[in-house]
XYZ file of C-alpha atoms in Angstrom:
413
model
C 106.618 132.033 103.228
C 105.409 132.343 106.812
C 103.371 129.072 105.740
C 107.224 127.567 104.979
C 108.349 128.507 108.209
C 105.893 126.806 110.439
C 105.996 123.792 108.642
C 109.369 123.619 108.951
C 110.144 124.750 112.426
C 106.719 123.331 114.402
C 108.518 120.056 113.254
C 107.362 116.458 113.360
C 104.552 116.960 116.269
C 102.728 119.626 113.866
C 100.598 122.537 114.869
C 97.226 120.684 115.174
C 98.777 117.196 116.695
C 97.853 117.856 119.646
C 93.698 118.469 118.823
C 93.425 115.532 116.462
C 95.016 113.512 119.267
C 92.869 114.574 121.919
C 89.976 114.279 119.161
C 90.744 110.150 118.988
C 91.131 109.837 122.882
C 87.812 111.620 122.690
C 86.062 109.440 120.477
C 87.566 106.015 121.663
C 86.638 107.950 125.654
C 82.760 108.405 124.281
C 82.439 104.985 122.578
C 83.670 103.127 125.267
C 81.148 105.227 127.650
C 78.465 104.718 125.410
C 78.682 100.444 125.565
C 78.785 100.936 129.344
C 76.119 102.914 129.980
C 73.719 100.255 127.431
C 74.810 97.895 129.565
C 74.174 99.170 132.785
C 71.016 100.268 131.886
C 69.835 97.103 130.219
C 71.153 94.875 133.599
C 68.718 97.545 135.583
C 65.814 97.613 133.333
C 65.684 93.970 133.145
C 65.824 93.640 136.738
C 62.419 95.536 137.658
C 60.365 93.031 134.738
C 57.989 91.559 136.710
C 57.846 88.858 134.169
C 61.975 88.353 133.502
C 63.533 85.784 135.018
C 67.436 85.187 135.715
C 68.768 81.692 135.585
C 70.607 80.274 138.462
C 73.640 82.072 138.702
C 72.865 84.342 135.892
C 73.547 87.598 137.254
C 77.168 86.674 137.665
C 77.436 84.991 133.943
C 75.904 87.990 132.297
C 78.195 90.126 134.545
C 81.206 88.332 132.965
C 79.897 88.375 129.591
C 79.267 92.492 130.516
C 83.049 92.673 131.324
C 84.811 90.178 127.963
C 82.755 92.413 126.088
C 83.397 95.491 127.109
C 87.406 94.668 127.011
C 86.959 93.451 123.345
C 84.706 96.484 122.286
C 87.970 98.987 123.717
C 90.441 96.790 122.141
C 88.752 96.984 118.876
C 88.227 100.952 119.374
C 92.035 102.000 120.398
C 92.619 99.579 116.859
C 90.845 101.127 114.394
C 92.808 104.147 113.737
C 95.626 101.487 112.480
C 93.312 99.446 110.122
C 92.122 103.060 108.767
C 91.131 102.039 104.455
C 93.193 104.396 102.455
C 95.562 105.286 104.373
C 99.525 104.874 104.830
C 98.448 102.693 108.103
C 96.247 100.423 106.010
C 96.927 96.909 106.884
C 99.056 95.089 104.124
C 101.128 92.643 105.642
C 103.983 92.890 107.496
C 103.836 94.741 111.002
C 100.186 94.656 110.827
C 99.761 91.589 110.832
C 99.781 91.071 114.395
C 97.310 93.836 114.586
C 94.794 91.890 112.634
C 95.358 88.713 114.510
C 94.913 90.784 117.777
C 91.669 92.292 116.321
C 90.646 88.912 115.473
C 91.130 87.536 119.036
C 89.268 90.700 120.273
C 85.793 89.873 117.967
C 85.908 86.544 119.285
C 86.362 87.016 122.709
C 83.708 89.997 122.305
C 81.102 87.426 120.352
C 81.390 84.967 123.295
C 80.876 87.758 125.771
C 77.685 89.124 123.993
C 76.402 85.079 123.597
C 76.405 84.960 127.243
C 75.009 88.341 127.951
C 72.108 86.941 125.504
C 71.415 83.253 127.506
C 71.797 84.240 130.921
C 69.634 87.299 130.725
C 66.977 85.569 128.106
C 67.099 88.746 125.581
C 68.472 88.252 122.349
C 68.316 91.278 121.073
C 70.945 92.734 124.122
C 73.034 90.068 123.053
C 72.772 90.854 118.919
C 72.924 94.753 119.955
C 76.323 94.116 121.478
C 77.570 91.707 118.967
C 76.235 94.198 116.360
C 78.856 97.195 117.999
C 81.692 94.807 118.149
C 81.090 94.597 114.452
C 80.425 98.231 113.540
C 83.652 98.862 115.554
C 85.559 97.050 112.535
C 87.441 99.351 109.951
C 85.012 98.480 107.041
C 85.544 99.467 103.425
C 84.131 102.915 102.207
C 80.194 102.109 101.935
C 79.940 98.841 103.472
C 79.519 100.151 107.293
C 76.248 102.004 106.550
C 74.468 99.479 104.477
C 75.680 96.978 107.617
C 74.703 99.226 110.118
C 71.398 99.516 108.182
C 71.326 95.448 107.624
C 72.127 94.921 111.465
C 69.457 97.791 112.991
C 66.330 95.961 110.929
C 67.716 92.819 112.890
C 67.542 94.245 116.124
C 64.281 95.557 115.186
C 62.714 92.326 114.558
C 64.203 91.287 117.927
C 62.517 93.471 119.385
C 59.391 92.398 118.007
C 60.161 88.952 119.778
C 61.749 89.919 122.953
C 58.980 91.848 124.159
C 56.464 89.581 124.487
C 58.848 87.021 126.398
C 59.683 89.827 128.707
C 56.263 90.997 129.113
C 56.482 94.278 127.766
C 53.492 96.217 125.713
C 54.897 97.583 122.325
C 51.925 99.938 121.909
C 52.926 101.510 125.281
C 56.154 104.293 124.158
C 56.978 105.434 128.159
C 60.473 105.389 129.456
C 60.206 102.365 129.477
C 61.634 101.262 125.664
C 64.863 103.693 126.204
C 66.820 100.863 127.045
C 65.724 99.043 123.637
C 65.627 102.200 122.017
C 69.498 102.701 123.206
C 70.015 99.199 121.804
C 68.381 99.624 118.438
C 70.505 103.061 118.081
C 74.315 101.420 119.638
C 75.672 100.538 115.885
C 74.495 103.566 114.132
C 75.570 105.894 116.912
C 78.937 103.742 116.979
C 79.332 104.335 113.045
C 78.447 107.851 112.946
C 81.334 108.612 116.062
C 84.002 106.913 113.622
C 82.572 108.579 110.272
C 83.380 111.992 112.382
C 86.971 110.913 113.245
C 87.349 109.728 109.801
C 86.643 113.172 108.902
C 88.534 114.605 111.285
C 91.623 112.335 110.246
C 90.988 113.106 106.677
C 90.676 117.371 107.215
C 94.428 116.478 108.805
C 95.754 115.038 106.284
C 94.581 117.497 103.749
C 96.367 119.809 105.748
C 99.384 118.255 105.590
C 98.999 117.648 102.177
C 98.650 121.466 101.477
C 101.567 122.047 103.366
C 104.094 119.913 101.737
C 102.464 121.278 98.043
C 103.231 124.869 99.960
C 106.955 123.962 100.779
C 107.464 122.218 96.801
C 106.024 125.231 95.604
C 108.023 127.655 97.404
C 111.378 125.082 96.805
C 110.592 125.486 93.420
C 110.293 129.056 93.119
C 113.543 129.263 95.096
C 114.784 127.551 92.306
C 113.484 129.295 89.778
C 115.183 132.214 91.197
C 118.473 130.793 91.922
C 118.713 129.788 87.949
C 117.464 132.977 86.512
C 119.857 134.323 88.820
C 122.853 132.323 88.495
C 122.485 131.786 84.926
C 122.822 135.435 84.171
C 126.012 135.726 85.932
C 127.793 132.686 84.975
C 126.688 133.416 81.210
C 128.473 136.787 81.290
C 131.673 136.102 83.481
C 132.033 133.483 80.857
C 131.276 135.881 78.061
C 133.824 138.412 79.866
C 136.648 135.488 80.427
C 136.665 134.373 76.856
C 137.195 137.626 75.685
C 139.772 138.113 78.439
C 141.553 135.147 76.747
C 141.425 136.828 73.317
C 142.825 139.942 74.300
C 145.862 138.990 76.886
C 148.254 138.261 74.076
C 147.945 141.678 72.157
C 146.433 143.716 74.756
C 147.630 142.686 78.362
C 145.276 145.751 79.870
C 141.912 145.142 78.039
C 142.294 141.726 79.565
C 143.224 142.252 82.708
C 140.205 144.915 82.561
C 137.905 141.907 81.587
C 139.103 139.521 84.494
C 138.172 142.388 86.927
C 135.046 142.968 85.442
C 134.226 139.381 85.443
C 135.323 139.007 89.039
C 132.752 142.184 89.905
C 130.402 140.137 88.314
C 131.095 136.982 90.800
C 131.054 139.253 93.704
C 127.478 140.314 92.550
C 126.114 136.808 91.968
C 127.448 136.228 95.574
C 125.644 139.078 96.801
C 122.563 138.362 94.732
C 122.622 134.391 96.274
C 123.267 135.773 100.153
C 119.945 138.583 99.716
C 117.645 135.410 98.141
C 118.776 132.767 100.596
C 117.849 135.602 103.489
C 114.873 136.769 102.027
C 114.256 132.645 101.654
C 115.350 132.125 105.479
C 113.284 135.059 107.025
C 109.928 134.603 108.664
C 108.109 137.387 110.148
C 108.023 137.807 113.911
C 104.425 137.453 114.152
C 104.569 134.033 111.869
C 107.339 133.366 114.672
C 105.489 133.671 117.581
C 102.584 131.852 116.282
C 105.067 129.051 115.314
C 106.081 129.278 119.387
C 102.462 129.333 120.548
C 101.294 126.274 118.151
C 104.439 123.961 119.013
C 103.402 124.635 123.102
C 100.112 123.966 122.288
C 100.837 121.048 120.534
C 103.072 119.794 123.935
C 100.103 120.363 126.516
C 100.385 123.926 127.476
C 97.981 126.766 128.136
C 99.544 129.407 125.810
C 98.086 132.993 125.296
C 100.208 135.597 123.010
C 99.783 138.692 122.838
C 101.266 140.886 119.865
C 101.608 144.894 119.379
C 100.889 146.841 116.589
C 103.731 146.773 113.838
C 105.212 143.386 114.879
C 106.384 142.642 111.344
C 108.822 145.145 111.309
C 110.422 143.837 114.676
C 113.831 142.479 113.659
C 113.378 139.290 113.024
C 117.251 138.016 112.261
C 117.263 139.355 116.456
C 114.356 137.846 117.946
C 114.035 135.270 115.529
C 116.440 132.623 116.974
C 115.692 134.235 120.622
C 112.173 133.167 120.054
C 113.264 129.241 119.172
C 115.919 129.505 121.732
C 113.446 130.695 124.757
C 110.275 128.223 123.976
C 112.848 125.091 123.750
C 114.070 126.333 127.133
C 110.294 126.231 128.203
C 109.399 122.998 126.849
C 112.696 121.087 128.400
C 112.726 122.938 132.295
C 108.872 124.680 131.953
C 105.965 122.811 133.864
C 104.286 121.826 131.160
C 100.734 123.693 132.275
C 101.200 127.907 131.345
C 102.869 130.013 129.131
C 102.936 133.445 127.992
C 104.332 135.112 125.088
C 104.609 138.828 124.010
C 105.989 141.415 121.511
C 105.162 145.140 121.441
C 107.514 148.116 120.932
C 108.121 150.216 124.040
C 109.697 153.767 122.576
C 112.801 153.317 120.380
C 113.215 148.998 121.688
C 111.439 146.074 120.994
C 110.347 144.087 123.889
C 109.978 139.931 123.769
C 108.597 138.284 127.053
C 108.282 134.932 127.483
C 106.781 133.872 131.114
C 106.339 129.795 131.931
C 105.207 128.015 134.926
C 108.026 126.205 136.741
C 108.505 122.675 137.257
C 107.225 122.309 140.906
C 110.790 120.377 141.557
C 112.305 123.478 140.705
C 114.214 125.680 143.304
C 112.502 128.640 144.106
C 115.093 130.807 144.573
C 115.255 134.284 143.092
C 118.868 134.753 142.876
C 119.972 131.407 141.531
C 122.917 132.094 138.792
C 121.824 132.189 135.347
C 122.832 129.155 133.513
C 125.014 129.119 130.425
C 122.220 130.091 127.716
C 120.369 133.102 129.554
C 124.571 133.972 130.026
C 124.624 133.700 126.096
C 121.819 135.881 125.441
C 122.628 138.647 127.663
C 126.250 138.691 125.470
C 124.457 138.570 122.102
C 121.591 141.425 123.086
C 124.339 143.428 125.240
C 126.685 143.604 122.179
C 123.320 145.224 120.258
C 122.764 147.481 122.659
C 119.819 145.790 124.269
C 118.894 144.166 127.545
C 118.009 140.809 129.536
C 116.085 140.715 132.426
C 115.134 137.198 134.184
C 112.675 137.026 136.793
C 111.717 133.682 139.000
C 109.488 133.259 141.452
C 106.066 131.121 140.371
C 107.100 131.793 137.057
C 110.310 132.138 135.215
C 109.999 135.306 132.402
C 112.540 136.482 130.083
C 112.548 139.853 129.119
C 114.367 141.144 126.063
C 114.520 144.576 125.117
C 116.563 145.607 121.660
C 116.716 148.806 119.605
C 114.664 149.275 116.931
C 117.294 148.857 114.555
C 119.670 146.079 116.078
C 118.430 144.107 112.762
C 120.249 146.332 110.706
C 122.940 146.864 112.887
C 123.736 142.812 113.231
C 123.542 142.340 109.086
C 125.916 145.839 109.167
């Protein structure tokens, strides 16, 4: 149930959006960061070879090959997510399309940058080590990126073997100064492991999705199950009750009248029996509320920290419930976007909620600003159960809502 109610109300952005997001931006961040730093290590280490020599104007060429193929290697990263195999994204005509001719222009435009990076610096094996990223960079079929990744790392091994004696460097001699190779010979496998972990990463979210929409069928079901069994019952024996109403009303006016008011007891307790499922159906804990709250603020960029008393689940939840939804949509349309609060504890014979946001620096500051229309709608609602609202705003804005222990009975009274 509480499982139910944060799928539902945590909505289309999703408890865990937010991480997996900043997990890609991560990833595409690192790879990106990885190719540059290859680069600018290669461009220094091949500068202090005594034996290396730049052709005429080199140093600019290979400084524009350094740049197309950086822009195609980030192209091709902040695309692969799309071109995911297996997936609901996977390319198969249509929209996509234009994603695969874009990809397409990207590997070219990346091949001619790593062919010049290779001819104007005289190392073949920097310009196959780039080339060999671009292509690990590509959303290859389950299997084949390894065994390429394997394929291309034996080639850049061999071009090792002739690069270094063209740049006059000793292969028996393993000082610093091979890291620059040794980066090289590593780029596609360290490239291919950083998308096999967001792979993962994308395929851990959408087993969790998966789980939760078997949660909600399961629970729909059930809710049907009960709603027949239910429903069934009653409708069999009104009609059992009506029929014999029918039988009787000609010779015994009084035995059927007695029948039509037992059927119609037995409506008004199929009625009852539908209105206690569909709450028990409806109702999510206050705990299970507030960590609905905290993930959907998480989810939209804010530092959230909740903290929840002893014996929360008894709070009244048909109260606090909709005052919970009601205060963190209030946060996430006027809030700052940075800090947020949330509480629940019971203080004597109330319940007290606080909510406490940062304010949107373009905010007035003022402390005795009028409260607007909905703080003015939940001071009616709590006041008519006997409860409080305090507002406070200064840095922050915090409501405070204090209600009796039983207002939850009191409201369904």
């Amino acid at each position: 149930m509480a499982e139910r109610g944060r799928a539902t109300w945590a909505g289309a952005a999703g408890p865990y959006a937010g991480g997996v997001r900043a997990t890609w931006w991560y990833t595409v961040a690192g790879l990106v960061f990885l190719d540059l730093v290859v680069l600018m290590n290669w461009w220094l280490w091949l500068g202090e070879l005594p034996e290396h020599v730049v052709l005429p104007g080199g140093a600019a060429l290979a400084a524009l090959g350094a740049v197309i193929q950086l822009a195609a290697a980030t192209v091709l990263v902040c695309d692969y997510p799309v071109g995911v195999p297996g997936t609901t994204e996977e390319e198969d005509g249509g929209p996509h399309r234009g994603l695969r001719g874009r990809r397409a222009v990207a590997l070219v435009v990346g091949v001619a940058g790593a062919v010049l990076l290779g001819v104007t610096t005289g190392s073949w094996m920097l310009g196959s080590g780039v080339l060999a990223f671009l292509l690990s960079l590509l959303p290859w079929p389950k299997g084949v990126r390894w065994r390429l990744i394997a394929v291309l790392t034996l080639v850049l091994a061999g071009l090792w073997v002739v690069d270094a004696p063209r740049l006059g460097i000793d292969t028996d001699d393993a000082d610093l100064s091979t890291l620059p190779p040794t980066l090289i010979l590593l780029l596609p496998a360290l490239s291919a492991f950083s998308l096999w972990w967001w792979d993962l990463v994308r395929e851990l979210d959408r087993a969790r999705e998966a789980a939760g929409a078997v949660s909600a069928m399961r629970e729909r079901l059930r809710l049907a199950g009960e709603v027949h069994d239910l429903q069934g019952h009653h409708l069999q024996v009104v009609a059992l009750q009506l029929e014999l109403a029918e039988r009787l009303i000609e010779r015994d006016p009084a035995a059927a009248a007695e029948q039509i008011r037992t059927a119609r007891a037995s409506v008004d307790e199929a009625r009852a029996g539908t209105r206690d499922l569909a709450t028990r159906f409806r109702g999510v804990p206050l705990p299970d509320e507030l960590a609905n709250a905290a993930d959907l603020l998480r989810a939209a960029g804010h530092e959230v920290h909740v903290q929840v008393g002893p014996g929360a689940e008894h709070a009244p939840a048909d109260v606090l419930g909709p005052l919970v939804r009601e205060s963190v949509t209030n946060v996430l349309k006027h809030g700052g976007g940075t800090r947020a609060r949330i509480s629940l504890r019971r203080d004597g014979d109330r319940w007290r909620y606080a909510i406490a946001n940062d304010r949107d620096p373009g905010s007035a500051r003022d402390a005795t600003a009028p409260d607007g229309t909905g703080i003015a709608a939940i001071r009616d609602r709590i006041g008519a159960l006997g409860g409080e609202v305090h507002v406070r705003r200064d840095e922050e804005f915090e409501l405070t809502v204090a209600v009796p222990v039983g207002a939850g009975e009191e409201a369904g009274a």
